[in-house]
């Protein structure tokens, strides 16, 4: 609908995706290999794991050594023992009394170290880059128009957005996506309804606030195809001032193309079970 570039309407987008983003599990097998992803099904003596490459891996329970829900096992560390011995390796698991350490992460050979024997542990702070991944998902939205002219003819809109996302392309927390969908606005004051079809690029950066809780500010600039239907032949000046708008003074409908910016906040509660 009619807006200037300076007065581009910003829609407040709130999307809670459960379980779109799920905390990763690491399945340690008895042969030393590690499968990263999430467990999607467990039945009897078998389980299915969706890997980070979006493949389904079927496993027998008898093949599994342990399931780890933390990511610290990837970090190499130095363990200084009370007797002066320095142990280099990876702490892949622990219980109340012991650490289980591998000198090579993908080796099945592990050493159990009593916690009472440990003087201190120094972890090497590194970030392991996850490979870029692709996914397609959808989110519902509520659009709250801010322009006075727009609010005069339209109520709050509802719709859905579909996103083709490229995750972890620069850092582990940055994602871009191609976005489209629709937003339907019930009309008033001579307008039957309005429809927006956005074509946008999405830029998102995720912040982990708690172990399982993440928030991500989102900015979506692009273009929007607008359609408006009137209850009677329109003489209103609404939607007649733009260069791209088509429809005569007495038309029952008009459509146009205009710049659009959407901004919002995604939140995700991640869990494993």
mmCIF file of C-alpha atoms in Angstrom:
data_model
loop_
_atom_site.group_PDB
_atom_site.id
_atom_site.type_symbol
_atom_site.label_atom_id
_atom_site.label_comp_id
_atom_site.label_asym_id
_atom_site.label_seq_id
_atom_site.Cartn_x
_atom_site.Cartn_y
_atom_site.Cartn_z
ATOM 1 C CA UNK A 1 0.000 0.000 0.000
ATOM 2 C CA UNK A 2 1.078 3.604 -0.351
ATOM 3 C CA UNK A 3 4.285 4.394 1.492
ATOM 4 C CA UNK A 4 7.378 6.429 0.751
ATOM 5 C CA UNK A 5 10.846 4.933 0.937
ATOM 6 C CA UNK A 6 11.555 7.053 4.005
ATOM 7 C CA UNK A 7 8.294 5.963 5.606
ATOM 8 C CA UNK A 8 8.662 2.279 4.797
ATOM 9 C CA UNK A 9 6.403 0.328 7.098
ATOM 10 C CA UNK A 10 8.259 -1.977 9.461
ATOM 11 C CA UNK A 11 6.356 -5.071 10.469
ATOM 12 C CA UNK A 12 7.009 -6.596 13.816
ATOM 13 C CA UNK A 13 7.498 -10.291 13.293
ATOM 14 C CA UNK A 14 7.446 -12.743 16.149
ATOM 15 C CA UNK A 15 8.017 -16.396 15.321
ATOM 16 C CA UNK A 16 8.433 -19.152 17.861
ATOM 17 C CA UNK A 17 9.674 -22.262 16.140
ATOM 18 C CA UNK A 18 9.343 -25.499 18.033
ATOM 19 C CA UNK A 19 11.132 -27.655 17.247
ATOM 20 C CA UNK A 20 12.667 -25.923 14.188
ATOM 21 C CA UNK A 21 15.967 -25.442 15.976
ATOM 22 C CA UNK A 22 16.805 -28.401 18.200
ATOM 23 C CA UNK A 23 19.905 -28.773 20.317
ATOM 24 C CA UNK A 24 22.361 -31.167 18.736
ATOM 25 C CA UNK A 25 23.188 -34.572 20.171
ATOM 26 C CA UNK A 26 26.373 -36.515 19.636
ATOM 27 C CA UNK A 27 25.968 -40.283 19.429
ATOM 28 C CA UNK A 28 29.199 -42.086 20.320
ATOM 29 C CA UNK A 29 29.470 -45.532 18.742
ATOM 30 C CA UNK A 30 31.536 -48.378 20.130
ATOM 31 C CA UNK A 31 33.800 -48.361 17.064
ATOM 32 C CA UNK A 32 34.957 -44.837 18.004
ATOM 33 C CA UNK A 33 32.947 -42.900 15.426
ATOM 34 C CA UNK A 34 30.681 -40.002 16.408
ATOM 35 C CA UNK A 35 27.398 -39.103 14.721
ATOM 36 C CA UNK A 36 26.279 -35.506 15.247
ATOM 37 C CA UNK A 37 22.663 -34.507 14.753
ATOM 38 C CA UNK A 38 19.509 -35.270 16.684
ATOM 39 C CA UNK A 39 17.636 -38.431 17.580
ATOM 40 C CA UNK A 40 14.279 -38.402 15.799
ATOM 41 C CA UNK A 41 12.987 -41.852 16.730
ATOM 42 C CA UNK A 42 13.671 -44.597 19.269
ATOM 43 C CA UNK A 43 11.886 -47.921 19.169
ATOM 44 C CA UNK A 44 12.871 -51.133 20.889
ATOM 45 C CA UNK A 45 16.518 -51.790 20.246
ATOM 46 C CA UNK A 46 16.924 -49.276 17.405
ATOM 47 C CA UNK A 47 17.117 -45.513 16.930
ATOM 48 C CA UNK A 48 17.156 -43.083 14.017
ATOM 49 C CA UNK A 49 19.454 -40.061 13.963
ATOM 50 C CA UNK A 50 19.072 -37.115 11.595
ATOM 51 C CA UNK A 51 22.651 -36.051 10.933
ATOM 52 C CA UNK A 52 23.896 -32.496 10.434
ATOM 53 C CA UNK A 53 23.905 -33.296 6.705
ATOM 54 C CA UNK A 54 20.129 -33.954 6.934
ATOM 55 C CA UNK A 55 20.525 -37.699 6.383
ATOM 56 C CA UNK A 56 18.749 -40.368 8.436
ATOM 57 C CA UNK A 57 21.089 -42.903 10.061
ATOM 58 C CA UNK A 58 19.555 -46.055 11.570
ATOM 59 C CA UNK A 59 21.434 -47.582 14.495
ATOM 60 C CA UNK A 60 21.124 -50.566 16.784
ATOM 61 C CA UNK A 61 21.160 -49.732 20.460
ATOM 62 C CA UNK A 62 23.923 -52.283 20.902
ATOM 63 C CA UNK A 63 26.182 -50.126 18.666
ATOM 64 C CA UNK A 64 25.831 -47.054 20.880
ATOM 65 C CA UNK A 65 28.344 -46.347 23.621
ATOM 66 C CA UNK A 66 26.827 -43.088 24.883
ATOM 67 C CA UNK A 67 24.806 -40.031 23.889
ATOM 68 C CA UNK A 68 26.244 -36.616 24.736
ATOM 69 C CA UNK A 69 24.146 -33.436 24.832
ATOM 70 C CA UNK A 70 26.953 -30.958 25.426
ATOM 71 C CA UNK A 71 29.385 -29.586 22.849
ATOM 72 C CA UNK A 72 32.403 -29.321 25.140
ATOM 73 C CA UNK A 73 33.577 -32.809 24.216
ATOM 74 C CA UNK A 74 34.991 -31.285 20.993
ATOM 75 C CA UNK A 75 37.346 -29.022 22.895
ATOM 76 C CA UNK A 76 40.862 -30.336 23.453
ATOM 77 C CA UNK A 77 42.061 -29.881 27.008
ATOM 78 C CA UNK A 78 45.053 -30.352 29.268
ATOM 79 C CA UNK A 79 44.501 -32.241 32.525
ATOM 80 C CA UNK A 80 47.088 -31.775 35.250
ATOM 81 C CA UNK A 81 47.079 -34.630 37.766
ATOM 82 C CA UNK A 82 48.082 -34.406 41.408
ATOM 83 C CA UNK A 83 51.215 -36.482 40.712
ATOM 84 C CA UNK A 84 52.430 -33.934 38.122
ATOM 85 C CA UNK A 85 51.387 -35.893 35.025
ATOM 86 C CA UNK A 86 49.929 -33.795 32.186
ATOM 87 C CA UNK A 87 47.275 -35.528 30.064
ATOM 88 C CA UNK A 88 46.280 -34.086 26.665
ATOM 89 C CA UNK A 89 42.981 -35.167 25.175
ATOM 90 C CA UNK A 90 39.214 -34.760 25.043
ATOM 91 C CA UNK A 91 36.812 -35.236 27.939
ATOM 92 C CA UNK A 92 34.017 -37.112 26.186
ATOM 93 C CA UNK A 93 31.979 -37.958 29.279
ATOM 94 C CA UNK A 94 31.988 -37.809 33.055
ATOM 95 C CA UNK A 95 30.096 -39.161 36.021
ATOM 96 C CA UNK A 96 30.203 -38.301 39.700
ATOM 97 C CA UNK A 97 33.661 -39.781 40.258
ATOM 98 C CA UNK A 98 35.471 -39.951 36.909
ATOM 99 C CA UNK A 99 36.346 -38.209 33.676
ATOM 100 C CA UNK A 100 36.489 -40.309 30.493
ATOM 101 C CA UNK A 101 39.254 -39.037 28.250
ATOM 102 C CA UNK A 102 40.284 -39.836 24.683
ATOM 103 C CA UNK A 103 43.645 -38.856 23.290
ATOM 104 C CA UNK A 104 42.073 -38.958 19.804
ATOM 105 C CA UNK A 105 38.438 -37.915 19.530
ATOM 106 C CA UNK A 106 37.386 -40.608 17.037
ATOM 107 C CA UNK A 107 39.270 -43.437 18.743
ATOM 108 C CA UNK A 108 37.339 -45.942 20.889
ATOM 109 C CA UNK A 109 40.245 -46.034 23.365
ATOM 110 C CA UNK A 110 39.335 -44.142 26.535
ATOM 111 C CA UNK A 111 41.020 -43.563 29.840
ATOM 112 C CA UNK A 112 39.052 -43.144 33.075
ATOM 113 C CA UNK A 113 40.591 -40.567 35.423
ATOM 114 C CA UNK A 114 39.388 -40.228 39.004
ATOM 115 C CA UNK A 115 38.293 -36.666 39.726
ATOM 116 C CA UNK A 116 40.120 -36.690 43.048
ATOM 117 C CA UNK A 117 43.386 -37.189 41.100
ATOM 118 C CA UNK A 118 42.865 -34.018 39.019
ATOM 119 C CA UNK A 119 44.629 -30.820 40.047
ATOM 120 C CA UNK A 120 43.146 -28.623 37.281
ATOM 121 C CA UNK A 121 41.786 -28.739 33.724
ATOM 122 C CA UNK A 122 42.680 -26.201 31.058
ATOM 123 C CA UNK A 123 40.426 -26.140 28.012
ATOM 124 C CA UNK A 124 41.647 -24.822 24.687
ATOM 125 C CA UNK A 125 39.124 -22.236 23.504
ATOM 126 C CA UNK A 126 38.415 -22.976 19.862
ATOM 127 C CA UNK A 127 35.313 -22.749 17.738
ATOM 128 C CA UNK A 128 34.639 -25.633 15.431
ATOM 129 C CA UNK A 129 32.989 -24.339 12.290
ATOM 130 C CA UNK A 130 29.911 -26.294 11.374
ATOM 131 C CA UNK A 131 29.486 -26.937 7.646
ATOM 132 C CA UNK A 132 26.927 -24.757 5.888
ATOM 133 C CA UNK A 133 23.521 -26.407 5.731
ATOM 134 C CA UNK A 134 20.290 -25.812 3.836
ATOM 135 C CA UNK A 135 16.745 -26.112 5.087
ATOM 136 C CA UNK A 136 13.226 -25.110 4.113
ATOM 137 C CA UNK A 137 10.709 -24.097 6.757
ATOM 138 C CA UNK A 138 7.666 -21.890 7.264
ATOM 139 C CA UNK A 139 6.529 -19.545 10.010
ATOM 140 C CA UNK A 140 3.210 -17.862 10.797
ATOM 141 C CA UNK A 141 3.217 -14.128 11.360
ATOM 142 C CA UNK A 142 1.134 -11.210 12.558
ATOM 143 C CA UNK A 143 1.685 -7.949 10.666
ATOM 144 C CA UNK A 144 1.062 -4.705 12.545
ATOM 145 C CA UNK A 145 1.036 -1.779 10.071
ATOM 146 C CA UNK A 146 2.436 1.500 11.375
ATOM 147 C CA UNK A 147 1.514 3.899 8.560
ATOM 148 C CA UNK A 148 -1.559 6.005 9.454
ATOM 149 C CA UNK A 149 -2.814 5.845 5.863
ATOM 150 C CA UNK A 150 -2.442 2.071 5.815
ATOM 151 C CA UNK A 151 -4.144 1.610 9.188
ATOM 152 C CA UNK A 152 -7.114 3.705 8.042
ATOM 153 C CA UNK A 153 -8.000 1.116 5.384
ATOM 154 C CA UNK A 154 -6.674 -2.132 6.875
ATOM 155 C CA UNK A 155 -6.770 -4.066 10.132
ATOM 156 C CA UNK A 156 -3.939 -6.201 11.521
ATOM 157 C CA UNK A 157 -2.871 -8.807 8.979
ATOM 158 C CA UNK A 158 -2.102 -12.491 9.266
ATOM 159 C CA UNK A 159 -0.059 -14.688 6.975
ATOM 160 C CA UNK A 160 2.747 -17.158 6.528
ATOM 161 C CA UNK A 161 6.310 -16.949 5.261
ATOM 162 C CA UNK A 162 8.272 -19.745 3.598
ATOM 163 C CA UNK A 163 12.059 -19.591 3.850
ATOM 164 C CA UNK A 164 14.868 -21.335 2.002
ATOM 165 C CA UNK A 165 17.705 -20.905 4.454
ATOM 166 C CA UNK A 166 21.482 -21.220 4.213
ATOM 167 C CA UNK A 167 22.714 -21.651 7.780
ATOM 168 C CA UNK A 168 26.226 -21.230 9.233
ATOM 169 C CA UNK A 169 27.633 -19.700 6.040
ATOM 170 C CA UNK A 170 29.993 -17.185 7.659
ATOM 171 C CA UNK A 171 29.946 -18.112 11.334
ATOM 172 C CA UNK A 172 28.077 -20.763 13.292
ATOM 173 C CA UNK A 173 25.404 -18.211 14.193
ATOM 174 C CA UNK A 174 24.780 -16.315 10.935
ATOM 175 C CA UNK A 175 22.145 -17.342 8.382
ATOM 176 C CA UNK A 176 20.696 -15.914 5.180
ATOM 177 C CA UNK A 177 17.490 -16.960 3.445
ATOM 178 C CA UNK A 178 15.245 -16.301 0.462
ATOM 179 C CA UNK A 179 11.744 -15.484 1.701
ATOM 180 C CA UNK A 180 8.281 -15.352 0.178
ATOM 181 C CA UNK A 181 4.713 -15.904 1.311
ATOM 182 C CA UNK A 182 1.605 -13.806 1.812
ATOM 183 C CA UNK A 183 -0.006 -11.434 4.308
ATOM 184 C CA UNK A 184 -3.785 -10.921 4.287
ATOM 185 C CA UNK A 185 -5.296 -7.758 5.770
ATOM 186 C CA UNK A 186 -9.046 -7.485 6.448
ATOM 187 C CA UNK A 187 -10.223 -4.168 5.000
ATOM 188 C CA UNK A 188 -12.394 -1.301 6.214
ATOM 189 C CA UNK A 189 -13.578 2.136 5.053
ATOM 190 C CA UNK A 190 -14.377 0.927 1.537
ATOM 191 C CA UNK A 191 -11.586 -1.648 1.253
ATOM 192 C CA UNK A 192 -12.639 -5.320 1.175
ATOM 193 C CA UNK A 193 -9.163 -6.739 1.776
ATOM 194 C CA UNK A 194 -5.505 -6.191 0.956
ATOM 195 C CA UNK A 195 -2.900 -8.797 0.091
ATOM 196 C CA UNK A 196 0.891 -8.524 0.254
ATOM 197 C CA UNK A 197 3.215 -11.020 -1.432
ATOM 198 C CA UNK A 198 6.747 -10.244 -0.193
ATOM 199 C CA UNK A 199 9.930 -11.288 -1.988
ATOM 200 C CA UNK A 200 12.723 -10.721 0.495
ATOM 201 C CA UNK A 201 16.241 -11.577 1.574
ATOM 202 C CA UNK A 202 16.591 -12.517 5.243
ATOM 203 C CA UNK A 203 19.635 -11.904 7.447
ATOM 204 C CA UNK A 204 19.671 -13.480 10.906
ATOM 205 C CA UNK A 205 22.186 -13.709 13.739
ATOM 206 C CA UNK A 206 21.528 -15.998 16.694
ATOM 207 C CA UNK A 207 22.430 -15.306 20.327
ATOM 208 C CA UNK A 208 22.346 -18.135 22.857
ATOM 209 C CA UNK A 209 21.051 -16.593 26.092
ATOM 210 C CA UNK A 210 20.850 -19.838 28.007
ATOM 211 C CA UNK A 211 21.910 -23.414 27.407
ATOM 212 C CA UNK A 212 18.717 -24.264 25.515
ATOM 213 C CA UNK A 213 17.277 -20.820 24.693
ATOM 214 C CA UNK A 214 18.243 -18.755 21.642
ATOM 215 C CA UNK A 215 17.026 -15.442 20.241
ATOM 216 C CA UNK A 216 17.793 -14.146 16.755
ATOM 217 C CA UNK A 217 17.150 -10.620 15.407
ATOM 218 C CA UNK A 218 16.002 -10.786 11.773
ATOM 219 C CA UNK A 219 16.133 -8.144 9.023
ATOM 220 C CA UNK A 220 14.315 -8.789 5.721
ATOM 221 C CA UNK A 221 14.674 -6.127 2.990
ATOM 222 C CA UNK A 222 13.156 -6.572 -0.466
ATOM 223 C CA UNK A 223 10.100 -5.893 -2.611
ATOM 224 C CA UNK A 224 6.397 -6.537 -2.167
ATOM 225 C CA UNK A 225 3.588 -7.167 -4.653
ATOM 226 C CA UNK A 226 0.457 -5.433 -3.324
ATOM 227 C CA UNK A 227 -3.164 -6.145 -4.222
ATOM 228 C CA UNK A 228 -6.211 -4.272 -2.934
ATOM 229 C CA UNK A 229 -9.893 -5.096 -3.477
ATOM 230 C CA UNK A 230 -12.644 -2.529 -2.900
ATOM 231 C CA UNK A 231 -16.220 -3.071 -1.779
ATOM 232 C CA UNK A 232 -17.395 -0.641 -4.482
ATOM 233 C CA UNK A 233 -15.743 1.059 -7.446
ATOM 234 C CA UNK A 234 -13.055 3.160 -5.802
ATOM 235 C CA UNK A 235 -12.647 6.887 -6.120
ATOM 236 C CA UNK A 236 -10.283 6.976 -3.168
ATOM 237 C CA UNK A 237 -6.798 8.388 -3.603
ATOM 238 C CA UNK A 238 -5.541 5.406 -1.640
ATOM 239 C CA UNK A 239 -3.088 3.413 -3.742
ATOM 240 C CA UNK A 240 -3.039 5.858 -6.675
ATOM 241 C CA UNK A 241 0.117 7.849 -6.027
ATOM 242 C CA UNK A 242 2.837 5.258 -6.734
ATOM 243 C CA UNK A 243 4.728 4.975 -9.994
ATOM 244 C CA UNK A 244 4.163 1.212 -10.224
ATOM 245 C CA UNK A 245 0.447 1.133 -9.398
ATOM 246 C CA UNK A 246 -2.081 -0.088 -11.952
ATOM 247 C CA UNK A 247 -5.826 0.508 -11.801
ATOM 248 C CA UNK A 248 -8.131 3.312 -12.865
ATOM 249 C CA UNK A 249 -9.893 5.806 -10.618
ATOM 250 C CA UNK A 250 -13.079 3.701 -10.574
ATOM 251 C CA UNK A 251 -11.474 0.266 -10.508
ATOM 252 C CA UNK A 252 -12.676 -2.497 -8.183
ATOM 253 C CA UNK A 253 -9.069 -3.481 -7.497
ATOM 254 C CA UNK A 254 -5.525 -2.232 -7.893
ATOM 255 C CA UNK A 255 -2.077 -3.730 -7.581
ATOM 256 C CA UNK A 256 1.472 -2.461 -7.389
ATOM 257 C CA UNK A 257 5.093 -3.099 -6.437
ATOM 258 C CA UNK A 258 6.951 -1.278 -3.689
ATOM 259 C CA UNK A 259 9.948 -1.537 -1.338
ATOM 260 C CA UNK A 260 9.338 -3.465 1.866
ATOM 261 C CA UNK A 261 11.376 -4.029 5.012
ATOM 262 C CA UNK A 262 10.377 -6.554 7.662
ATOM 263 C CA UNK A 263 12.116 -6.817 11.012
ATOM 264 C CA UNK A 264 11.531 -9.109 13.910
ATOM 265 C CA UNK A 265 12.795 -11.540 16.486
ATOM 266 C CA UNK A 266 12.872 -15.324 16.372
ATOM 267 C CA UNK A 267 13.129 -17.368 19.535
ATOM 268 C CA UNK A 268 13.828 -21.062 19.942
ATOM 269 C CA UNK A 269 13.729 -23.373 22.934
ATOM 270 C CA UNK A 270 16.114 -26.205 22.112
ATOM 271 C CA UNK A 271 15.817 -29.594 23.709
ATOM 272 C CA UNK A 272 16.859 -33.184 23.428
ATOM 273 C CA UNK A 273 15.024 -36.299 24.504
#
